[in-house]
Short mmCIF file of C-alpha atoms and ligand atoms in Angstrom, two decimals:
data_model
loop_
_atom_site.label_atom_id
_atom_site.label_comp_id
_atom_site.label_asym_id
_atom_site.label_seq_id
_atom_site.Cartn_x
_atom_site.Cartn_y
_atom_site.Cartn_z
CA MET A 1 -113.60 -38.09 24.21
CA THR A 2 -114.46 -34.97 22.24
CA ARG A 3 -112.75 -35.01 18.88
CA LEU A 4 -111.33 -31.67 17.75
CA GLY A 5 -110.68 -30.60 14.18
CA ILE A 6 -108.05 -27.85 14.05
CA LEU A 7 -108.02 -25.47 11.09
CA LEU A 8 -105.05 -23.17 10.65
CA SER A 9 -103.34 -21.05 8.02
CA GLY A 10 -100.06 -20.05 9.63
CA ARG A 11 -97.81 -20.27 12.67
CA GLY A 12 -100.17 -22.41 14.72
CA SER A 13 -99.22 -21.22 18.20
CA ASN A 14 -102.85 -21.45 19.38
CA PHE A 15 -103.02 -24.97 18.02
CA GLN A 16 -99.86 -25.79 19.99
CA ALA A 17 -101.42 -24.31 23.13
CA ILE A 18 -104.46 -26.54 22.64
CA HIS A 19 -102.24 -29.57 22.09
CA ARG A 20 -100.18 -28.79 25.19
CA ALA A 21 -103.32 -28.36 27.30
CA ILE A 22 -104.46 -31.82 26.20
CA ASP A 23 -101.03 -33.28 26.98
CA ARG A 24 -101.07 -31.76 30.45
CA GLY A 25 -104.54 -33.07 31.18
CA ASN A 26 -106.15 -29.63 31.26
CA LEU A 27 -108.33 -30.26 28.25
CA SER A 28 -110.16 -33.53 27.82
CA ALA A 29 -110.21 -33.81 24.07
CA LYS A 30 -108.37 -35.47 21.26
CA ILE A 31 -107.07 -33.76 18.13
CA ALA A 32 -108.64 -35.79 15.35
CA CYS A 33 -107.13 -33.81 12.48
CA VAL A 34 -105.17 -30.67 11.62
CA ILE A 35 -106.16 -29.04 8.35
CA SER A 36 -104.46 -26.12 6.65
CA ASN A 37 -105.49 -24.19 3.57
CA ILE A 38 -101.84 -23.18 3.14
CA PRO A 39 -99.78 -26.27 2.29
CA ASP A 40 -96.55 -24.98 3.85
CA ALA A 41 -98.09 -23.38 6.95
CA PRO A 42 -95.47 -23.50 9.73
CA GLY A 43 -98.09 -24.89 12.13
CA LEU A 44 -98.08 -28.16 10.20
CA VAL A 45 -94.45 -28.86 11.10
CA TYR A 46 -95.39 -29.21 14.77
CA ALA A 47 -98.50 -31.23 13.87
CA ASN A 48 -96.36 -33.67 11.89
CA GLU A 49 -93.76 -33.88 14.68
CA GLN A 50 -96.55 -34.81 17.07
CA GLY A 51 -97.76 -37.53 14.74
CA LEU A 52 -101.20 -35.96 14.30
CA PRO A 53 -103.27 -36.57 11.17
CA VAL A 54 -102.36 -33.62 8.93
CA PHE A 55 -104.20 -32.47 5.81
CA ALA A 56 -102.41 -29.79 3.80
CA LEU A 57 -104.75 -28.40 1.17
CA ASP A 58 -104.30 -25.44 -1.14
CA SER A 59 -107.24 -23.06 -1.27
CA LYS A 60 -105.66 -20.87 -3.96
CA GLY A 61 -107.92 -20.47 -6.97
CA ILE A 62 -110.66 -22.75 -5.62
CA GLN A 63 -114.22 -21.50 -5.07
CA ARG A 64 -115.02 -21.16 -1.37
CA ALA A 65 -117.88 -23.68 -1.44
CA ASP A 66 -115.82 -26.25 -3.35
CA PHE A 67 -112.87 -25.89 -1.03
CA ASP A 68 -115.06 -26.11 2.05
CA ARG A 69 -116.61 -29.32 0.74
CA GLN A 70 -113.13 -30.89 0.81
CA VAL A 71 -112.63 -29.67 4.37
CA ILE A 72 -116.05 -30.96 5.49
CA ALA A 73 -115.24 -34.37 3.99
CA ILE A 74 -112.04 -34.57 6.05
CA LEU A 75 -113.82 -33.45 9.22
CA GLU A 76 -116.52 -36.06 8.71
CA GLN A 77 -114.06 -38.80 7.91
CA SER A 78 -112.11 -37.81 11.05
CA ARG A 79 -115.35 -37.94 13.11
CA VAL A 80 -114.82 -34.41 14.42
CA ASP A 81 -117.20 -33.12 17.11
CA LEU A 82 -115.91 -29.59 17.49
CA VAL A 83 -114.07 -27.45 14.93
CA CYS A 84 -111.48 -25.03 16.35
CA LEU A 85 -110.23 -22.30 14.05
CA ALA A 86 -106.71 -21.40 15.15
CA GLY A 87 -105.46 -18.61 12.93
CA TYR A 88 -107.54 -19.91 10.02
CA MET A 89 -107.70 -16.86 7.78
CA ARG A 90 -110.74 -17.72 5.69
CA LEU A 91 -114.44 -17.03 5.92
CA LEU A 92 -116.50 -20.22 5.99
CA SER A 93 -119.19 -21.01 3.45
CA LYS A 94 -122.88 -21.34 4.35
CA GLU A 95 -122.56 -25.08 3.79
CA PHE A 96 -119.70 -25.37 6.28
CA ILE A 97 -121.53 -23.32 8.91
CA SER A 98 -124.67 -25.40 8.60
CA ALA A 99 -122.79 -28.73 8.58
CA TYR A 100 -121.20 -27.82 11.93
CA ALA A 101 -123.81 -25.38 13.27
CA GLY A 102 -122.93 -24.32 16.81
CA ARG A 103 -119.81 -26.49 16.74
CA ILE A 104 -117.23 -24.08 15.34
CA LEU A 105 -115.08 -21.87 17.58
CA ASN A 106 -112.59 -19.15 16.75
CA ILE A 107 -110.08 -17.02 18.62
CA HIS A 108 -109.56 -13.41 17.65
CA PRO A 109 -106.95 -10.95 18.97
CA SER A 110 -109.28 -8.13 20.06
CA LEU A 111 -112.23 -7.50 22.32
CA LEU A 112 -114.91 -8.11 19.72
CA PRO A 113 -117.00 -6.49 18.39
CA SER A 114 -114.10 -4.02 18.19
CA PHE A 115 -111.50 -4.61 15.51
CA PRO A 116 -112.73 -7.62 13.55
CA GLY A 117 -110.86 -8.91 10.52
CA LEU A 118 -107.19 -8.62 9.73
CA HIS A 119 -104.54 -6.81 11.78
CA ALA A 120 -106.66 -6.48 14.92
CA GLN A 121 -103.64 -5.57 17.04
CA GLN A 122 -102.65 -2.86 14.58
CA GLN A 123 -106.22 -1.52 14.56
CA ALA A 124 -106.19 -1.31 18.36
CA PHE A 125 -102.86 0.45 18.33
CA GLU A 126 -103.93 2.93 15.66
CA HIS A 127 -107.19 3.75 17.46
CA GLY A 128 -105.25 4.47 20.63
CA VAL A 129 -107.45 2.27 22.83
CA LYS A 130 -106.13 1.73 26.35
CA ILE A 131 -107.56 -1.77 26.71
CA THR A 132 -107.79 -4.48 24.11
CA GLY A 133 -107.53 -8.26 24.41
CA CYS A 134 -108.78 -11.47 22.85
CA THR A 135 -112.10 -13.18 22.27
CA VAL A 136 -113.25 -16.75 21.76
CA HIS A 137 -116.52 -16.89 19.87
CA TYR A 138 -118.78 -19.18 17.91
CA VAL A 139 -118.35 -18.83 14.18
CA ASP A 140 -121.11 -17.73 11.85
CA GLU A 141 -120.95 -16.54 8.27
CA GLY A 142 -119.81 -13.03 9.19
CA LEU A 143 -116.34 -11.73 9.81
CA ASP A 144 -115.74 -12.39 13.53
CA THR A 145 -119.41 -11.79 14.30
CA GLY A 146 -120.52 -15.01 16.06
CA SER A 147 -121.70 -14.95 19.66
CA ILE A 148 -119.03 -14.37 22.25
CA LEU A 149 -118.00 -17.11 24.67
CA ALA A 150 -115.09 -15.60 26.58
CA GLN A 151 -112.75 -12.63 26.59
CA THR A 152 -109.54 -11.53 28.29
CA ALA A 153 -108.60 -7.87 28.54
CA VAL A 154 -105.04 -6.71 27.93
CA GLU A 155 -103.88 -3.25 28.87
CA VAL A 156 -102.14 -1.16 26.22
CA LEU A 157 -99.03 0.29 27.83
CA ALA A 158 -97.58 3.68 26.96
CA GLU A 159 -94.34 2.07 25.81
CA ASP A 160 -96.06 -0.59 23.68
CA THR A 161 -95.28 -1.17 20.05
CA GLU A 162 -97.65 -3.10 17.86
CA GLU A 163 -95.34 -6.12 18.31
CA SER A 164 -95.11 -5.97 22.11
CA LEU A 165 -98.88 -5.52 22.38
CA GLY A 166 -99.49 -8.40 19.95
CA ALA A 167 -97.17 -10.65 21.96
CA ARG A 168 -98.99 -9.95 25.24
CA ILE A 169 -102.36 -10.58 23.59
CA LEU A 170 -101.05 -13.86 22.13
CA GLU A 171 -99.94 -14.99 25.59
CA GLN A 172 -103.52 -14.51 26.80
CA GLU A 173 -104.94 -16.25 23.72
CA HIS A 174 -102.92 -19.34 24.61
CA ARG A 175 -104.57 -19.41 28.05
CA LEU A 176 -108.08 -18.45 27.01
CA TYR A 177 -108.61 -20.77 24.05
CA PRO A 178 -107.94 -24.16 25.73
CA LYS A 179 -109.87 -23.06 28.84
CA THR A 180 -112.88 -22.01 26.77
CA ILE A 181 -112.82 -25.17 24.65
CA GLN A 182 -112.87 -27.17 27.90
CA ALA A 183 -115.80 -25.10 29.18
CA VAL A 184 -117.75 -25.73 25.97
CA ILE A 185 -116.98 -29.44 26.13
CA SER A 186 -117.92 -29.67 29.81
CA ARG A 187 -121.39 -28.34 29.24
CA THR A 188 -122.04 -30.25 26.04
CA ALA A 189 -123.34 -33.73 25.54
CA TRP A 190 -122.10 -34.84 22.16
CA THR A 191 -125.14 -36.98 21.68
CA LYS A 192 -124.48 -37.56 18.03
CA ARG A 193 -122.25 -36.50 15.23
CA SER A 194 -124.56 -35.43 12.54
CA LYS A 195 -125.40 -32.60 10.22
CA SER A 196 -128.69 -32.00 11.97
CA GLY A 197 -127.41 -29.05 13.93
CA SER A 198 -126.08 -27.97 17.22
CA SER A 199 -126.09 -29.98 20.38
CA LEU A 200 -124.67 -27.07 22.36
C1 GAR B 1 -103.86 -15.27 16.44
O1 GAR B 1 -103.52 -14.04 17.00
C2 GAR B 1 -105.36 -15.38 16.24
O2 GAR B 1 -106.09 -14.78 17.26
C3 GAR B 1 -105.53 -14.64 14.94
O3 GAR B 1 -104.45 -15.06 14.15
C4 GAR B 1 -103.35 -15.37 15.00
C5 GAR B 1 -102.90 -16.76 14.68
O4 GAR B 1 -101.73 -17.07 15.39
N1 GAR B 1 -106.78 -14.91 14.33
C6 GAR B 1 -107.50 -14.01 13.69
O5 GAR B 1 -107.12 -12.87 13.50
C7 GAR B 1 -108.84 -14.50 13.16
N2 GAR B 1 -109.64 -13.43 12.72
P1 GAR B 1 -101.29 -18.57 15.55
O6 GAR B 1 -101.26 -19.17 14.14
O7 GAR B 1 -99.91 -18.49 16.13
O8 GAR B 1 -102.28 -19.27 16.44
#
């Protein structure tokens, strides 16, 4: 069974969608750990309720490489195969990327490469695009720049506010992320868990 490491910083609704997909048998994986860089992230409440292994760290004031070393240690100790960023609002260090090369996924609320970074929904709204959406991609050292795995388009309606648009995108994120994780798992033989690189 593929072991997932979930990294989050906030609400954790994508994490919940992944967990639900596993529960319903739509995603053949196991959540090996849930790690947050924000100790009181709301997403951890659900993780605790579900009895999952939770690691609440505080990234404040810690150098990126040092913090990431702590995260890597937890992922290794939890024997994680695939790292899923779910609203994890931090860039990853070189060391992290190379430790899990080709085994880190992220979901972003826009049709990348448009609107990377923070407030993607607001950026879409301000630019007046008529179609936006969400993207699941591999993670590299850039800001939402890794290669794209899957996207869903969402129409921007005339009556939309930033909130209503964001909510419709989020609904699609919850469908797209578990489905894409399953697709990645299905075509991957996790031959070994090592630092030697990608088996994707
Ligand atoms: C989601 O919209 C996710 O796509 C976005 O943060 C939100 C987290 O919500 N991620 C990014 O913007 C990453 N660049 P959640 O905590 O409810 O899953």
